[in-house]
């Protein structure tokens, strides 16, 4: 099934999804945005659309603007979306209630959140293959969105609208907080005169183990084995370089201790 799509907000996420959809055989009939729309529409072989004008006939309107603008954009576009039966947003956080103006106008509404990093449209569009996509919609739109996800090589799963903020917090932990831990490690390695790249095989294996065994079972190291003396020596070494860096190291250690069930035994050395 080939869908006719309209993209509103051709930024990193919107363009990533649009490029992936186009490669899968879907057609982008129009692009609407605030800036740099002409070149982005051309890259999708689509028409540049204008605000305040009826939208062209399409199967799906994709709202890819920032979270706090979804409701405002919905209010602006709903009166002009009579030729489009369904609208979705790409936010992982916002309820589909943000699309209420479209629903009030008789359109089906839903959410389609790729659980993937999209640093730019080219990389993002290719990384969607194999990624999970959280879908919040009622039939028949749910089936359409599941087919769209599968067509771009993604794996759809149902996402309860009420749980979207909690789900989004988990996504932040899985992505950004992992990078925060790696950034802290990079600084410590640098202070020791060791290249950060040396840790790549270790990190790769740990991540693989986390998904194979579960994060708790994959946990190793001095905190997991209750070696208070080793952790104390680590803290002292990092403090000698940078007290602020040591605070970050200890904060990550406290999270690790809770995961390992060693919060009590490690409390004094990690405070």
PDB file of C-alpha atoms in Angstrom:
ATOM      1  CA  UNK A   1       0.000   0.000   0.000  1.00  0.00           C
ATOM      2  CA  UNK A   2       1.430   3.333  -1.096  1.00  0.00           C
ATOM      3  CA  UNK A   3       0.439   6.306   1.031  1.00  0.00           C
ATOM      4  CA  UNK A   4       0.257   9.956   0.012  1.00  0.00           C
ATOM      5  CA  UNK A   5       1.864  12.008   2.760  1.00  0.00           C
ATOM      6  CA  UNK A   6       2.048  15.658   3.798  1.00  0.00           C
ATOM      7  CA  UNK A   7       4.946  16.662   6.048  1.00  0.00           C
ATOM      8  CA  UNK A   8       4.500  19.616   8.386  1.00  0.00           C
ATOM      9  CA  UNK A   9       7.814  20.609   9.970  1.00  0.00           C
ATOM     10  CA  UNK A  10      10.586  19.325   7.686  1.00  0.00           C
ATOM     11  CA  UNK A  11      13.266  19.183  10.370  1.00  0.00           C
ATOM     12  CA  UNK A  12      15.424  16.229  11.313  1.00  0.00           C
ATOM     13  CA  UNK A  13      12.602  13.909  12.367  1.00  0.00           C
ATOM     14  CA  UNK A  14      10.135  14.978   9.693  1.00  0.00           C
ATOM     15  CA  UNK A  15      12.653  14.698   6.866  1.00  0.00           C
ATOM     16  CA  UNK A  16      14.021  11.391   8.210  1.00  0.00           C
ATOM     17  CA  UNK A  17      10.567   9.822   8.160  1.00  0.00           C
ATOM     18  CA  UNK A  18       9.750  11.403   4.799  1.00  0.00           C
ATOM     19  CA  UNK A  19      12.926  10.131   3.127  1.00  0.00           C
ATOM     20  CA  UNK A  20      12.463   6.641   4.570  1.00  0.00           C
ATOM     21  CA  UNK A  21       8.826   6.597   3.463  1.00  0.00           C
ATOM     22  CA  UNK A  22       9.722   7.767  -0.019  1.00  0.00           C
ATOM     23  CA  UNK A  23      12.336   5.025  -0.390  1.00  0.00           C
ATOM     24  CA  UNK A  24       9.634   2.538   0.664  1.00  0.00           C
ATOM     25  CA  UNK A  25       7.406   3.635  -2.204  1.00  0.00           C
ATOM     26  CA  UNK A  26       5.200   6.199  -0.494  1.00  0.00           C
ATOM     27  CA  UNK A  27       4.641   9.611  -2.053  1.00  0.00           C
ATOM     28  CA  UNK A  28       5.201  12.941  -0.332  1.00  0.00           C
ATOM     29  CA  UNK A  29       2.689  15.261  -1.980  1.00  0.00           C
ATOM     30  CA  UNK A  30       3.471  18.369   0.029  1.00  0.00           C
ATOM     31  CA  UNK A  31       5.757  19.972   2.598  1.00  0.00           C
ATOM     32  CA  UNK A  32       4.787  22.801   4.932  1.00  0.00           C
ATOM     33  CA  UNK A  33       7.147  24.649   7.235  1.00  0.00           C
ATOM     34  CA  UNK A  34       8.478  27.968   8.454  1.00  0.00           C
ATOM     35  CA  UNK A  35      11.861  28.121   6.700  1.00  0.00           C
ATOM     36  CA  UNK A  36      14.064  26.364   4.119  1.00  0.00           C
ATOM     37  CA  UNK A  37      11.002  24.609   2.743  1.00  0.00           C
ATOM     38  CA  UNK A  38      11.746  25.001  -0.964  1.00  0.00           C
ATOM     39  CA  UNK A  39      14.906  22.887  -0.969  1.00  0.00           C
ATOM     40  CA  UNK A  40      13.418  20.281   1.362  1.00  0.00           C
ATOM     41  CA  UNK A  41      10.300  19.925  -0.770  1.00  0.00           C
ATOM     42  CA  UNK A  42      12.500  19.552  -3.845  1.00  0.00           C
ATOM     43  CA  UNK A  43      14.530  16.814  -2.148  1.00  0.00           C
ATOM     44  CA  UNK A  44      11.280  14.882  -1.693  1.00  0.00           C
ATOM     45  CA  UNK A  45       9.947  15.733  -5.165  1.00  0.00           C
ATOM     46  CA  UNK A  46       7.029  17.340  -3.357  1.00  0.00           C
ATOM     47  CA  UNK A  47       5.099  20.571  -3.576  1.00  0.00           C
ATOM     48  CA  UNK A  48       5.884  23.450  -1.226  1.00  0.00           C
ATOM     49  CA  UNK A  49       2.669  24.248   0.609  1.00  0.00           C
ATOM     50  CA  UNK A  50       1.486  27.559   2.051  1.00  0.00           C
ATOM     51  CA  UNK A  51      -0.120  28.377   5.382  1.00  0.00           C
ATOM     52  CA  UNK A  52      -3.788  29.386   5.326  1.00  0.00           C
ATOM     53  CA  UNK A  53      -4.535  27.459   2.126  1.00  0.00           C
ATOM     54  CA  UNK A  54      -6.439  24.182   1.747  1.00  0.00           C
ATOM     55  CA  UNK A  55      -4.122  21.194   1.928  1.00  0.00           C
ATOM     56  CA  UNK A  56      -3.970  18.864  -1.070  1.00  0.00           C
ATOM     57  CA  UNK A  57      -5.561  15.434  -1.076  1.00  0.00           C
ATOM     58  CA  UNK A  58      -3.463  12.965   0.902  1.00  0.00           C
ATOM     59  CA  UNK A  59      -3.831   9.868   3.054  1.00  0.00           C
ATOM     60  CA  UNK A  60      -1.853  11.066   6.051  1.00  0.00           C
ATOM     61  CA  UNK A  61      -0.781  14.408   7.491  1.00  0.00           C
ATOM     62  CA  UNK A  62       2.406  14.092   9.563  1.00  0.00           C
ATOM     63  CA  UNK A  63       3.017  16.805  12.165  1.00  0.00           C
ATOM     64  CA  UNK A  64       6.750  16.866  12.913  1.00  0.00           C
ATOM     65  CA  UNK A  65       7.114  20.176  14.751  1.00  0.00           C
ATOM     66  CA  UNK A  66       8.540  20.568  18.262  1.00  0.00           C
ATOM     67  CA  UNK A  67       6.344  19.327  21.091  1.00  0.00           C
ATOM     68  CA  UNK A  68       5.162  22.690  22.366  1.00  0.00           C
ATOM     69  CA  UNK A  69       4.051  23.764  18.878  1.00  0.00           C
ATOM     70  CA  UNK A  70       1.881  20.744  18.012  1.00  0.00           C
ATOM     71  CA  UNK A  71      -1.368  22.133  19.406  1.00  0.00           C
ATOM     72  CA  UNK A  72      -0.830  25.562  17.864  1.00  0.00           C
ATOM     73  CA  UNK A  73      -0.045  24.067  14.451  1.00  0.00           C
ATOM     74  CA  UNK A  74      -3.070  21.785  14.740  1.00  0.00           C
ATOM     75  CA  UNK A  75      -5.342  24.742  15.397  1.00  0.00           C
ATOM     76  CA  UNK A  76      -3.889  26.555  12.389  1.00  0.00           C
ATOM     77  CA  UNK A  77      -4.199  23.645   9.969  1.00  0.00           C
ATOM     78  CA  UNK A  78      -7.385  21.833  11.005  1.00  0.00           C
ATOM     79  CA  UNK A  79      -9.686  24.189   9.050  1.00  0.00           C
ATOM     80  CA  UNK A  80      -7.706  23.439   5.872  1.00  0.00           C
ATOM     81  CA  UNK A  81      -7.345  19.644   6.176  1.00  0.00           C
ATOM     82  CA  UNK A  82     -10.647  18.523   4.730  1.00  0.00           C
ATOM     83  CA  UNK A  83      -8.967  16.454   1.995  1.00  0.00           C
ATOM     84  CA  UNK A  84      -6.882  14.445   4.482  1.00  0.00           C
ATOM     85  CA  UNK A  85      -8.589  11.704   6.568  1.00  0.00           C
ATOM     86  CA  UNK A  86      -5.861  11.167   9.188  1.00  0.00           C
ATOM     87  CA  UNK A  87      -3.268  13.158  11.116  1.00  0.00           C
ATOM     88  CA  UNK A  88      -0.411  11.988  13.342  1.00  0.00           C
ATOM     89  CA  UNK A  89       2.421  13.580  15.275  1.00  0.00           C
ATOM     90  CA  UNK A  90       5.947  12.232  15.788  1.00  0.00           C
ATOM     91  CA  UNK A  91       6.295  13.217  19.442  1.00  0.00           C
ATOM     92  CA  UNK A  92       7.097  10.576  22.003  1.00  0.00           C
ATOM     93  CA  UNK A  93       5.927  12.777  24.866  1.00  0.00           C
ATOM     94  CA  UNK A  94       2.767  14.569  23.813  1.00  0.00           C
ATOM     95  CA  UNK A  95      -0.658  12.990  24.053  1.00  0.00           C
ATOM     96  CA  UNK A  96      -2.601  12.608  20.839  1.00  0.00           C
ATOM     97  CA  UNK A  97      -4.980  15.069  22.498  1.00  0.00           C
ATOM     98  CA  UNK A  98      -2.622  17.726  21.115  1.00  0.00           C
ATOM     99  CA  UNK A  99      -4.267  16.903  17.770  1.00  0.00           C
ATOM    100  CA  UNK A 100      -7.773  17.561  19.117  1.00  0.00           C
ATOM    101  CA  UNK A 101      -8.514  20.316  16.555  1.00  0.00           C
ATOM    102  CA  UNK A 102      -8.127  17.729  13.787  1.00  0.00           C
ATOM    103  CA  UNK A 103     -10.238  15.187  15.663  1.00  0.00           C
ATOM    104  CA  UNK A 104     -12.934  17.804  16.162  1.00  0.00           C
ATOM    105  CA  UNK A 105     -12.847  18.382  12.397  1.00  0.00           C
ATOM    106  CA  UNK A 106     -13.574  14.681  11.808  1.00  0.00           C
ATOM    107  CA  UNK A 107     -10.056  13.363  11.165  1.00  0.00           C
ATOM    108  CA  UNK A 108      -8.531  10.231  12.671  1.00  0.00           C
ATOM    109  CA  UNK A 109      -5.569  11.122  14.910  1.00  0.00           C
ATOM    110  CA  UNK A 110      -2.637   9.238  16.338  1.00  0.00           C
ATOM    111  CA  UNK A 111       0.999   9.157  17.381  1.00  0.00           C
ATOM    112  CA  UNK A 112       3.969   7.619  15.545  1.00  0.00           C
ATOM    113  CA  UNK A 113       7.203   7.854  17.523  1.00  0.00           C
ATOM    114  CA  UNK A 114      10.402   6.313  16.127  1.00  0.00           C
ATOM    115  CA  UNK A 115      12.505   5.130  19.066  1.00  0.00           C
ATOM    116  CA  UNK A 116      15.708   6.104  17.305  1.00  0.00           C
ATOM    117  CA  UNK A 117      18.226   8.927  17.138  1.00  0.00           C
ATOM    118  CA  UNK A 118      17.952  11.054  13.999  1.00  0.00           C
ATOM    119  CA  UNK A 119      20.917  13.465  13.983  1.00  0.00           C
ATOM    120  CA  UNK A 120      20.266  14.483  10.376  1.00  0.00           C
ATOM    121  CA  UNK A 121      17.782  13.385   7.686  1.00  0.00           C
ATOM    122  CA  UNK A 122      20.164  11.127   5.769  1.00  0.00           C
ATOM    123  CA  UNK A 123      21.442   9.207   8.795  1.00  0.00           C
ATOM    124  CA  UNK A 124      18.039   9.303  10.479  1.00  0.00           C
ATOM    125  CA  UNK A 125      16.133   7.929   7.498  1.00  0.00           C
ATOM    126  CA  UNK A 126      18.491   4.959   7.226  1.00  0.00           C
ATOM    127  CA  UNK A 127      18.564   4.282  10.965  1.00  0.00           C
ATOM    128  CA  UNK A 128      14.788   3.829  10.982  1.00  0.00           C
ATOM    129  CA  UNK A 129      15.264   0.400   9.438  1.00  0.00           C
ATOM    130  CA  UNK A 130      15.261  -1.963  12.405  1.00  0.00           C
ATOM    131  CA  UNK A 131      14.115   0.711  14.864  1.00  0.00           C
ATOM    132  CA  UNK A 132      11.044   0.340  17.055  1.00  0.00           C
ATOM    133  CA  UNK A 133       8.121   2.724  16.512  1.00  0.00           C
ATOM    134  CA  UNK A 134       5.571   3.492  19.221  1.00  0.00           C
ATOM    135  CA  UNK A 135       2.076   3.749  17.766  1.00  0.00           C
ATOM    136  CA  UNK A 136      -0.911   5.300  19.483  1.00  0.00           C
ATOM    137  CA  UNK A 137      -4.084   5.131  17.406  1.00  0.00           C
ATOM    138  CA  UNK A 138      -7.443   3.450  17.123  1.00  0.00           C
ATOM    139  CA  UNK A 139      -8.454   1.257  14.176  1.00  0.00           C
ATOM    140  CA  UNK A 140      -8.385   1.717  11.251  1.00  0.00           C
ATOM    141  CA  UNK A 141      -5.547   4.243  11.594  1.00  0.00           C
ATOM    142  CA  UNK A 142      -3.595   1.884  13.844  1.00  0.00           C
ATOM    143  CA  UNK A 143      -3.350  -0.644  11.027  1.00  0.00           C
ATOM    144  CA  UNK A 144      -2.270   2.021   8.548  1.00  0.00           C
ATOM    145  CA  UNK A 145       0.500   3.209  10.865  1.00  0.00           C
ATOM    146  CA  UNK A 146       1.679  -0.324  11.556  1.00  0.00           C
ATOM    147  CA  UNK A 147       1.916  -0.935   7.796  1.00  0.00           C
ATOM    148  CA  UNK A 148       3.811   2.343   7.361  1.00  0.00           C
ATOM    149  CA  UNK A 149       6.281   1.333  10.064  1.00  0.00           C
ATOM    150  CA  UNK A 150       6.830  -2.124   8.575  1.00  0.00           C
ATOM    151  CA  UNK A 151       7.266  -0.650   5.087  1.00  0.00           C
ATOM    152  CA  UNK A 152      10.255   1.430   6.229  1.00  0.00           C
ATOM    153  CA  UNK A 153      11.793  -1.580   7.982  1.00  0.00           C
ATOM    154  CA  UNK A 154      10.739  -0.572  11.485  1.00  0.00           C
ATOM    155  CA  UNK A 155       9.069  -2.648  14.218  1.00  0.00           C
ATOM    156  CA  UNK A 156       5.769  -1.183  15.459  1.00  0.00           C
ATOM    157  CA  UNK A 157       4.540  -1.562  19.028  1.00  0.00           C
ATOM    158  CA  UNK A 158       1.432  -0.217  20.745  1.00  0.00           C
ATOM    159  CA  UNK A 159       2.016   2.737  23.051  1.00  0.00           C
ATOM    160  CA  UNK A 160      -0.636   3.670  25.613  1.00  0.00           C
ATOM    161  CA  UNK A 161      -1.331   7.378  25.275  1.00  0.00           C
ATOM    162  CA  UNK A 162      -1.454   7.852  29.065  1.00  0.00           C
ATOM    163  CA  UNK A 163       2.031   6.333  29.404  1.00  0.00           C
ATOM    164  CA  UNK A 164       3.771   8.500  26.805  1.00  0.00           C
ATOM    165  CA  UNK A 165       5.599  10.781  29.321  1.00  0.00           C
ATOM    166  CA  UNK A 166       6.882   7.752  31.253  1.00  0.00           C
ATOM    167  CA  UNK A 167       7.901   6.010  28.034  1.00  0.00           C
ATOM    168  CA  UNK A 168       9.686   9.162  26.874  1.00  0.00           C
ATOM    169  CA  UNK A 169      11.601   9.327  30.155  1.00  0.00           C
ATOM    170  CA  UNK A 170      12.763   5.766  29.538  1.00  0.00           C
ATOM    171  CA  UNK A 171      13.891   6.734  26.046  1.00  0.00           C
ATOM    172  CA  UNK A 172      15.878   9.635  27.496  1.00  0.00           C
ATOM    173  CA  UNK A 173      17.597   7.286  29.932  1.00  0.00           C
ATOM    174  CA  UNK A 174      18.402   4.783  27.194  1.00  0.00           C
ATOM    175  CA  UNK A 175      19.908   7.428  24.931  1.00  0.00           C
ATOM    176  CA  UNK A 176      20.965  10.668  26.617  1.00  0.00           C
ATOM    177  CA  UNK A 177      21.852   9.272  30.030  1.00  0.00           C
ATOM    178  CA  UNK A 178      24.013   6.586  28.456  1.00  0.00           C
ATOM    179  CA  UNK A 179      25.862   9.373  26.654  1.00  0.00           C
ATOM    180  CA  UNK A 180      26.222  11.261  29.936  1.00  0.00           C
ATOM    181  CA  UNK A 181      27.893   8.193  31.464  1.00  0.00           C
ATOM    182  CA  UNK A 182      30.153   7.801  28.433  1.00  0.00           C
ATOM    183  CA  UNK A 183      31.020  11.493  28.507  1.00  0.00           C
ATOM    184  CA  UNK A 184      32.048  11.150  32.154  1.00  0.00           C
ATOM    185  CA  UNK A 185      34.131   8.097  31.277  1.00  0.00           C
ATOM    186  CA  UNK A 186      35.797   9.995  28.433  1.00  0.00           C
ATOM    187  CA  UNK A 187      36.896  12.765  30.801  1.00  0.00           C
ATOM    188  CA  UNK A 188      38.319  10.264  33.288  1.00  0.00           C
ATOM    189  CA  UNK A 189      40.154   8.310  30.596  1.00  0.00           C
ATOM    190  CA  UNK A 190      41.559  11.566  29.231  1.00  0.00           C
ATOM    191  CA  UNK A 191      42.861  12.515  32.691  1.00  0.00           C
ATOM    192  CA  UNK A 192      44.563   9.104  32.870  1.00  0.00           C
ATOM    193  CA  UNK A 193      46.164   9.557  29.444  1.00  0.00           C
ATOM    194  CA  UNK A 194      44.109   6.745  27.920  1.00  0.00           C
ATOM    195  CA  UNK A 195      42.246   7.195  24.602  1.00  0.00           C
ATOM    196  CA  UNK A 196      38.471   6.970  24.940  1.00  0.00           C
ATOM    197  CA  UNK A 197      38.434   4.670  21.878  1.00  0.00           C
ATOM    198  CA  UNK A 198      40.066   1.957  24.017  1.00  0.00           C
ATOM    199  CA  UNK A 199      36.716   1.506  25.773  1.00  0.00           C
ATOM    200  CA  UNK A 200      34.758   0.758  22.614  1.00  0.00           C
ATOM    201  CA  UNK A 201      34.973  -3.073  22.775  1.00  0.00           C
ATOM    202  CA  UNK A 202      34.044  -2.965  26.456  1.00  0.00           C
ATOM    203  CA  UNK A 203      31.046  -0.714  25.857  1.00  0.00           C
ATOM    204  CA  UNK A 204      29.908  -2.722  22.834  1.00  0.00           C
ATOM    205  CA  UNK A 205      29.992  -5.975  24.819  1.00  0.00           C
ATOM    206  CA  UNK A 206      28.257  -4.456  27.848  1.00  0.00           C
ATOM    207  CA  UNK A 207      25.404  -3.098  25.706  1.00  0.00           C
ATOM    208  CA  UNK A 208      25.015  -6.449  23.950  1.00  0.00           C
ATOM    209  CA  UNK A 209      24.922  -8.210  27.321  1.00  0.00           C
ATOM    210  CA  UNK A 210      22.339  -5.757  28.640  1.00  0.00           C
ATOM    211  CA  UNK A 211      19.900  -6.720  25.894  1.00  0.00           C
ATOM    212  CA  UNK A 212      20.797 -10.407  26.004  1.00  0.00           C
ATOM    213  CA  UNK A 213      20.750 -10.891  29.794  1.00  0.00           C
ATOM    214  CA  UNK A 214      19.038  -7.773  31.113  1.00  0.00           C
ATOM    215  CA  UNK A 215      20.847  -4.755  32.632  1.00  0.00           C
ATOM    216  CA  UNK A 216      20.958  -6.137  36.171  1.00  0.00           C
ATOM    217  CA  UNK A 217      22.330  -9.534  35.182  1.00  0.00           C
ATOM    218  CA  UNK A 218      24.871  -7.897  32.855  1.00  0.00           C
ATOM    219  CA  UNK A 219      26.257  -5.695  35.621  1.00  0.00           C
ATOM    220  CA  UNK A 220      29.894  -6.339  36.585  1.00  0.00           C
ATOM    221  CA  UNK A 221      32.606  -4.398  38.428  1.00  0.00           C
ATOM    222  CA  UNK A 222      33.409  -3.434  42.010  1.00  0.00           C
ATOM    223  CA  UNK A 223      29.976  -2.118  42.938  1.00  0.00           C
ATOM    224  CA  UNK A 224      28.272  -5.304  41.731  1.00  0.00           C
ATOM    225  CA  UNK A 225      30.659  -7.472  43.765  1.00  0.00           C
ATOM    226  CA  UNK A 226      30.521  -5.225  46.849  1.00  0.00           C
ATOM    227  CA  UNK A 227      34.167  -4.151  46.758  1.00  0.00           C
ATOM    228  CA  UNK A 228      33.952  -0.965  48.822  1.00  0.00           C
ATOM    229  CA  UNK A 229      37.724  -0.466  48.966  1.00  0.00           C
ATOM    230  CA  UNK A 230      38.085  -0.433  45.194  1.00  0.00           C
ATOM    231  CA  UNK A 231      35.230   2.053  44.775  1.00  0.00           C
ATOM    232  CA  UNK A 232      36.785   4.289  47.434  1.00  0.00           C
ATOM    233  CA  UNK A 233      40.102   4.228  45.582  1.00  0.00           C
ATOM    234  CA  UNK A 234      38.339   5.143  42.337  1.00  0.00           C
ATOM    235  CA  UNK A 235      36.544   8.070  43.966  1.00  0.00           C
ATOM    236  CA  UNK A 236      39.791   9.334  45.511  1.00  0.00           C
ATOM    237  CA  UNK A 237      41.574   9.161  42.159  1.00  0.00           C
ATOM    238  CA  UNK A 238      38.871  11.095  40.334  1.00  0.00           C
ATOM    239  CA  UNK A 239      38.612  13.678  43.127  1.00  0.00           C
ATOM    240  CA  UNK A 240      42.354  14.332  42.807  1.00  0.00           C
ATOM    241  CA  UNK A 241      41.772  15.379  39.203  1.00  0.00           C
ATOM    242  CA  UNK A 242      38.487  17.284  39.420  1.00  0.00           C
ATOM    243  CA  UNK A 243      36.046  17.426  42.372  1.00  0.00           C
ATOM    244  CA  UNK A 244      33.143  18.253  40.055  1.00  0.00           C
ATOM    245  CA  UNK A 245      33.933  15.242  37.885  1.00  0.00           C
ATOM    246  CA  UNK A 246      34.055  13.144  41.050  1.00  0.00           C
ATOM    247  CA  UNK A 247      30.529  14.277  41.927  1.00  0.00           C
ATOM    248  CA  UNK A 248      29.295  13.032  38.553  1.00  0.00           C
ATOM    249  CA  UNK A 249      31.202   9.775  39.049  1.00  0.00           C
ATOM    250  CA  UNK A 250      29.640   9.252  42.476  1.00  0.00           C
ATOM    251  CA  UNK A 251      26.156  10.087  41.201  1.00  0.00           C
ATOM    252  CA  UNK A 252      26.475   7.433  38.511  1.00  0.00           C
ATOM    253  CA  UNK A 253      27.846   5.084  41.154  1.00  0.00           C
ATOM    254  CA  UNK A 254      24.779   5.586  43.355  1.00  0.00           C
ATOM    255  CA  UNK A 255      22.496   4.672  40.445  1.00  0.00           C
ATOM    256  CA  UNK A 256      24.647   1.609  39.775  1.00  0.00           C
ATOM    257  CA  UNK A 257      24.527   0.614  43.462  1.00  0.00           C
ATOM    258  CA  UNK A 258      20.723   0.733  43.462  1.00  0.00           C
ATOM    259  CA  UNK A 259      20.674  -1.465  40.358  1.00  0.00           C
ATOM    260  CA  UNK A 260      23.075  -3.907  42.007  1.00  0.00           C
ATOM    261  CA  UNK A 261      21.180  -3.974  45.305  1.00  0.00           C
ATOM    262  CA  UNK A 262      24.249  -2.529  47.029  1.00  0.00           C
ATOM    263  CA  UNK A 263      22.948   0.940  47.916  1.00  0.00           C
ATOM    264  CA  UNK A 264      23.432   0.440  51.651  1.00  0.00           C
ATOM    265  CA  UNK A 265      26.942  -1.001  51.513  1.00  0.00           C
ATOM    266  CA  UNK A 266      28.102   1.699  49.060  1.00  0.00           C
ATOM    267  CA  UNK A 267      26.274   4.642  50.590  1.00  0.00           C
ATOM    268  CA  UNK A 268      29.173   6.029  52.645  1.00  0.00           C
ATOM    269  CA  UNK A 269      31.821   5.870  49.930  1.00  0.00           C
ATOM    270  CA  UNK A 270      29.512   7.346  47.248  1.00  0.00           C
ATOM    271  CA  UNK A 271      28.079  10.231  49.276  1.00  0.00           C
TER     272      UNK A 271
END
